[in-house]
Each structure stands twice: as structure tokens, then as C-alpha cells.
Amino acid sequence: MTARNERRRGLPCGRALLALPALALLLAGCGIRPTEVPTDFGGAPSRVPCSLTQPDRATQAERGVPVQVFLLCGSSLATVDRVVRVPEGTADARRRVIVAQGLLEQLAARPSASEQAAGYTTHVPRGLSVAGPRPKDPEDTLRLGVAPAALSAYALAQIVCTLSDSAAAEGDGSVVLGGPDGAAPRRYACTDDLRSRPGAMKPPSTEATAG
């Protein structure tokens, strides 16, 4: 094969290379931007986790005091609506314990079908009881039937954030909890970090003393 024939065989390729800039200019003139790699539009958008599309009818049908409890939503805590029954005319000290007991029962209850479908779960064990303060405890103490330290990190975070945000506490974002033994109660706080990472940390606490 002669050099002249070789040049003729390579001519179409050269012409194609020369045509590329012209093609790019043509596309730009039509309002189309050429790209070097295919555009990846990604997967289909996923449903936002733990978002109830409508109120829970079972909760709406119950009568009592409207409350909120913290359930596990993915890796963080989120509130759902509940109802706690409190007899009329109950004294404040007894009312706190009744509300706390009702909240524990709601936390331990299996989430409704709509809540499960939305992704809610709970780690609070069933049968957990609560009582009021002992003689040397601060008056706002709630003593659980299980030592707080014996609960899982998730369960304790749910309990602390739920009780501290309810009529069972003083409304300052904390709750005083003790166990069934004689150990001194501690004041636990529900912080932003605890709500966002309940399984990674124990609720911050300090020793509670009677005022």
C-alpha cells in the first residue's frame, strides 16, 4: 500500500474530527449544551420516613388528656399524638404519677398500623411501672420499676424526652428519675443531641437533691 493510499484511508477520520467543533457550535446555536458524559438523574425520590399522611383515627377516638410521646424514627426521636386518661379531681401529686404511668404504657404499646407503615418503632419494655417520690427524694421525683441505668439507651431516651415534655415534670426540659432501689434519683435532660442520636448516648444527668 502506497503512502498516498494511506493518506486517503485516513482522510474520513480527519474530516470527522474537524466536524466535531462545528457540531458543537450548531448545538450551542440551538440552545443545547453538549456534555462530555451522560447525565445521571439519580433514582426515584423516596418517601420521607416517619411521616403520617393523616391523623391516627384510633387515637382521635379515645377520650382523655392529649399528650405526645417520643417514638424511634429511623435513628432519631419524633413525637406522635396519644391520649392519657386522668380521673377528674385528682390531686396534683397523684396526677403526675397517673400521667407518667399512662405515658409509659403508651410508649410500650405497639405502634398503630399507620405508624408502623410510616416507620415508627419503640424500645420501651411492657409492664414498666412508676411511683412517686420517697421521703428524702425531691418532690418531683418519679421512681421507675426498673433502674434507669438498666434500660437500653433508646428506651431511656424515649422515656426521658417524653416525661420531661409532659405534665409529669416541671416543664424545664428535664425529669427526675430513680429506680426501685435506694439509689439517689438523678435529673435527666432531653437535649437536641439526645433526640437526634438516642442510641449513641445516654441522657445527660446530674444527681438530684431535695431542695
GROMACS .gro file of C-alpha atoms in nm:
model
  211
    1MET     CA    1   0.000   0.000   0.000
    2THR     CA    2   0.141   0.338  -0.102
    3ALA     CA    3   0.171   0.641   0.122
    4ARG     CA    4  -0.087   0.815  -0.100
    5ASN     CA    5  -0.340   0.537  -0.034
    6GLU     CA    6  -0.269   0.551   0.339
    7ARG     CA    7  -0.343   0.924   0.341
    8ARG     CA    8  -0.670   0.861   0.152
    9ARG     CA    9  -0.779   0.595   0.404
   10GLY     CA   10  -0.717   0.834   0.696
   11LEU     CA   11  -0.899   1.125   0.532
   12PRO     CA   12  -1.256   1.043   0.655
   13CYS     CA   13  -1.137   1.022   1.014
   14GLY     CA   14  -0.970   1.360   0.985
   15ARG     CA   15  -1.282   1.510   0.837
   16ALA     CA   16  -1.488   1.365   1.125
   17LEU     CA   17  -1.255   1.525   1.377
   18LEU     CA   18  -1.282   1.858   1.201
   19ALA     CA   19  -1.660   1.827   1.205
   20LEU     CA   20  -1.684   1.796   1.585
   21PRO     CA   21  -1.624   2.167   1.664
   22ALA     CA   22  -1.880   2.259   1.401
   23LEU     CA   23  -2.132   2.022   1.557
   24ALA     CA   24  -2.073   2.176   1.897
   25LEU     CA   25  -2.133   2.524   1.758
   26LEU     CA   26  -2.452   2.402   1.593
   27LEU     CA   27  -2.585   2.254   1.917
   28ALA     CA   28  -2.500   2.574   2.108
   29GLY     CA   29  -2.685   2.776   1.847
   30CYS     CA   30  -2.993   2.563   1.905
   31GLY     CA   31  -2.982   2.621   2.279
   32ILE     CA   32  -2.844   2.276   2.362
   33ARG     CA   33  -2.528   2.243   2.571
   34PRO     CA   34  -2.316   1.943   2.472
   35THR     CA   35  -2.194   1.727   2.757
   36GLU     CA   36  -1.891   1.505   2.784
   37VAL     CA   37  -2.061   1.238   2.998
   38PRO     CA   38  -2.422   1.113   3.018
   39THR     CA   39  -2.639   1.297   3.272
   40ASP     CA   40  -2.735   1.086   3.575
   41PHE     CA   41  -3.075   1.187   3.707
   42GLY     CA   42  -3.049   0.950   4.004
   43GLY     CA   43  -3.308   0.718   4.146
   44ALA     CA   44  -3.669   0.791   4.212
   45PRO     CA   45  -3.731   1.012   4.519
   46SER     CA   46  -3.803   0.810   4.832
   47ARG     CA   47  -4.086   0.872   5.080
   48VAL     CA   48  -3.991   1.085   5.379
   49PRO     CA   49  -3.953   0.842   5.673
   50CYS     CA   50  -4.194   0.858   5.968
   51SER     CA   51  -4.440   1.098   5.810
   52LEU     CA   52  -4.804   1.018   5.879
   53THR     CA   53  -5.019   1.109   5.581
   54GLN     CA   54  -5.326   1.152   5.804
   55PRO     CA   55  -5.409   1.160   6.178
   56ASP     CA   56  -5.442   0.826   6.353
   57ARG     CA   57  -5.816   0.758   6.382
   58ALA     CA   58  -5.768   0.522   6.677
   59THR     CA   59  -5.601   0.799   6.878
   60GLN     CA   60  -5.866   1.052   6.781
   61ALA     CA   61  -6.143   0.818   6.902
   62GLU     CA   62  -6.005   0.797   7.257
   63ARG     CA   63  -6.108   1.039   7.530
   64GLY     CA   64  -5.865   1.182   7.779
   65VAL     CA   65  -5.578   1.427   7.811
   66PRO     CA   66  -5.397   1.485   7.476
   67VAL     CA   67  -5.024   1.412   7.510
   68GLN     CA   68  -4.726   1.340   7.291
   69VAL     CA   69  -4.477   1.056   7.322
   70PHE     CA   70  -4.139   1.010   7.157
   71LEU     CA   71  -4.101   0.707   6.933
   72LEU     CA   72  -3.798   0.600   6.736
   73CYS     CA   73  -3.800   0.729   6.378
   74GLY     CA   74  -3.505   0.583   6.190
   75SER     CA   75  -3.209   0.685   6.406
   76SER     CA   76  -3.376   0.977   6.586
   77LEU     CA   77  -3.676   1.053   6.807
   78ALA     CA   78  -4.003   1.200   6.685
   79THR     CA   79  -4.333   1.276   6.857
   80VAL     CA   80  -4.670   1.117   6.794
   81ASP     CA   81  -5.007   1.206   6.948
   82ARG     CA   82  -5.155   0.998   7.226
   83VAL     CA   83  -5.426   1.022   7.492
   84VAL     CA   84  -5.388   0.956   7.868
   85ARG     CA   85  -5.690   0.915   8.094
   86VAL     CA   86  -5.681   1.104   8.424
   87PRO     CA   87  -5.976   1.098   8.667
   88GLU     CA   88  -6.130   1.437   8.733
   89GLY     CA   89  -6.043   1.597   9.066
   90THR     CA   90  -5.714   1.406   9.103
   91ALA     CA   91  -5.465   1.590   9.328
   92ASP     CA   92  -5.158   1.731   9.154
   93ALA     CA   93  -4.908   1.492   9.318
   94ARG     CA   94  -5.115   1.189   9.222
   95ARG     CA   95  -5.195   1.335   8.882
   96ARG     CA   96  -4.823   1.346   8.795
   97VAL     CA   97  -4.785   0.974   8.865
   98ILE     CA   98  -5.102   0.884   8.672
   99VAL     CA   99  -4.986   1.085   8.371
  100ALA     CA  100  -4.638   0.930   8.391
  101GLN     CA  101  -4.783   0.578   8.410
  102GLY     CA  102  -5.008   0.647   8.113
  103LEU     CA  103  -4.717   0.778   7.910
  104LEU     CA  104  -4.506   0.470   7.989
  105GLU     CA  105  -4.791   0.246   7.875
  106GLN     CA  106  -4.828   0.444   7.553
  107LEU     CA  107  -4.454   0.423   7.491
  108ALA     CA  108  -4.454   0.046   7.544
  109ALA     CA  109  -4.761  -0.012   7.328
  110ARG     CA  110  -4.710  -0.138   6.977
  111PRO     CA  111  -4.731   0.149   6.726
  112SER     CA  112  -5.053   0.161   6.527
  113ALA     CA  113  -5.071   0.016   6.177
  114SER     CA  114  -5.035   0.361   6.018
  115GLU     CA  115  -4.740   0.445   6.243
  116GLN     CA  116  -4.568   0.116   6.161
  117ALA     CA  117  -4.623   0.180   5.792
  118ALA     CA  118  -4.464   0.523   5.837
  119GLY     CA  119  -4.158   0.371   6.009
  120TYR     CA  120  -4.216   0.429   6.382
  121THR     CA  121  -4.083   0.181   6.641
  122THR     CA  122  -4.038   0.172   7.019
  123HIS     CA  123  -3.783   0.015   7.255
  124VAL     CA  124  -3.966   0.077   7.585
  125PRO     CA  125  -4.048  -0.258   7.754
  126ARG     CA  126  -4.401  -0.350   7.854
  127GLY     CA  127  -4.508  -0.364   8.218
  128LEU     CA  128  -4.289  -0.075   8.333
  129SER     CA  129  -4.439   0.087   8.644
  130VAL     CA  130  -4.377   0.423   8.808
  131ALA     CA  131  -4.429   0.561   9.158
  132GLY     CA  132  -4.393   0.893   9.333
  133PRO     CA  133  -4.104   1.022   9.547
  134ARG     CA  134  -3.973   0.867   9.866
  135PRO     CA  135  -3.942   1.075  10.185
  136LYS     CA  136  -3.592   1.209  10.107
  137ASP     CA  137  -3.642   1.250   9.732
  138PRO     CA  138  -3.713   1.578   9.555
  139GLU     CA  139  -4.089   1.622   9.535
  140ASP     CA  140  -4.092   1.590   9.153
  141THR     CA  141  -3.916   1.251   9.156
  142LEU     CA  142  -4.061   0.962   8.958
  143ARG     CA  143  -3.931   0.619   9.056
  144LEU     CA  144  -3.946   0.357   8.782
  145GLY     CA  145  -3.997  -0.012   8.846
  146VAL     CA  146  -3.658  -0.069   8.679
  147ALA     CA  147  -3.338   0.124   8.745
  148PRO     CA  148  -3.292   0.381   8.465
  149ALA     CA  149  -2.936   0.258   8.407
  150ALA     CA  150  -3.072  -0.091   8.333
  151LEU     CA  151  -3.277   0.032   8.037
  152SER     CA  152  -3.142   0.041   7.684
  153ALA     CA  153  -3.014   0.375   7.555
  154TYR     CA  154  -3.310   0.401   7.316
  155ALA     CA  155  -3.570   0.319   7.582
  156LEU     CA  156  -3.426   0.562   7.836
  157ALA     CA  157  -3.407   0.839   7.575
  158GLN     CA  158  -3.772   0.783   7.483
  159ILE     CA  159  -3.879   0.791   7.848
  160VAL     CA  160  -3.672   1.096   7.941
  161CYS     CA  161  -3.785   1.305   7.644
  162THR     CA  162  -4.150   1.201   7.681
  163LEU     CA  163  -4.175   1.261   8.056
  164SER     CA  164  -3.974   1.584   8.055
  165ASP     CA  165  -4.211   1.729   7.795
  166SER     CA  166  -4.527   1.639   7.988
  167ALA     CA  167  -4.737   1.733   8.289
  168ALA     CA  168  -4.543   1.468   8.484
  169ALA     CA  169  -4.241   1.702   8.504
  170GLU     CA  170  -4.175   2.066   8.589
  171GLY     CA  171  -4.163   2.180   8.225
  172ASP     CA  172  -3.794   2.275   8.220
  173GLY     CA  173  -3.687   2.005   7.973
  174SER     CA  174  -3.577   1.761   8.243
  175VAL     CA  175  -3.723   1.491   8.465
  176VAL     CA  176  -3.607   1.340   8.796
  177LEU     CA  177  -3.595   0.961   8.777
  178GLY     CA  178  -3.500   0.692   9.021
  179GLY     CA  179  -3.527   0.316   9.041
  180PRO     CA  180  -3.689   0.073   9.283
  181ASP     CA  181  -3.376   0.054   9.498
  182GLY     CA  182  -3.241   0.308   9.744
  183ALA     CA  183  -3.008   0.479   9.497
  184ALA     CA  184  -3.040   0.858   9.482
  185PRO     CA  185  -3.253   0.981   9.190
  186ARG     CA  186  -3.096   1.178   8.906
  187ARG     CA  187  -3.221   1.466   8.693
  188TYR     CA  188  -3.215   1.369   8.326
  189ALA     CA  189  -3.231   1.623   8.043
  190CYS     CA  190  -3.375   1.582   7.695
  191THR     CA  191  -3.130   1.764   7.466
  192ASP     CA  192  -3.119   1.818   7.090
  193ASP     CA  193  -2.829   1.573   7.065
  194LEU     CA  194  -3.027   1.309   7.253
  195ARG     CA  195  -3.328   1.348   7.024
  196SER     CA  196  -3.111   1.321   6.712
  197ARG     CA  197  -2.885   1.039   6.836
  198PRO     CA  198  -3.072   0.844   7.107
  199GLY     CA  199  -2.882   0.520   7.055
  200ALA     CA  200  -2.536   0.677   7.060
  201MET     CA  201  -2.553   0.832   7.405
  202LYS     CA  202  -2.721   0.814   7.745
  203PRO     CA  203  -2.930   1.112   7.853
  204PRO     CA  204  -2.714   1.367   8.037
  205SER     CA  205  -2.793   1.364   8.408
  206THR     CA  206  -2.694   1.513   8.741
  207GLU     CA  207  -2.766   1.398   9.094
  208ALA     CA  208  -3.095   1.536   9.222
  209THR     CA  209  -3.122   1.655   9.580
  210ALA     CA  210  -3.424   1.767   9.775
  211GLY     CA  211  -3.449   2.144   9.796
   0.00000   0.00000   0.00000
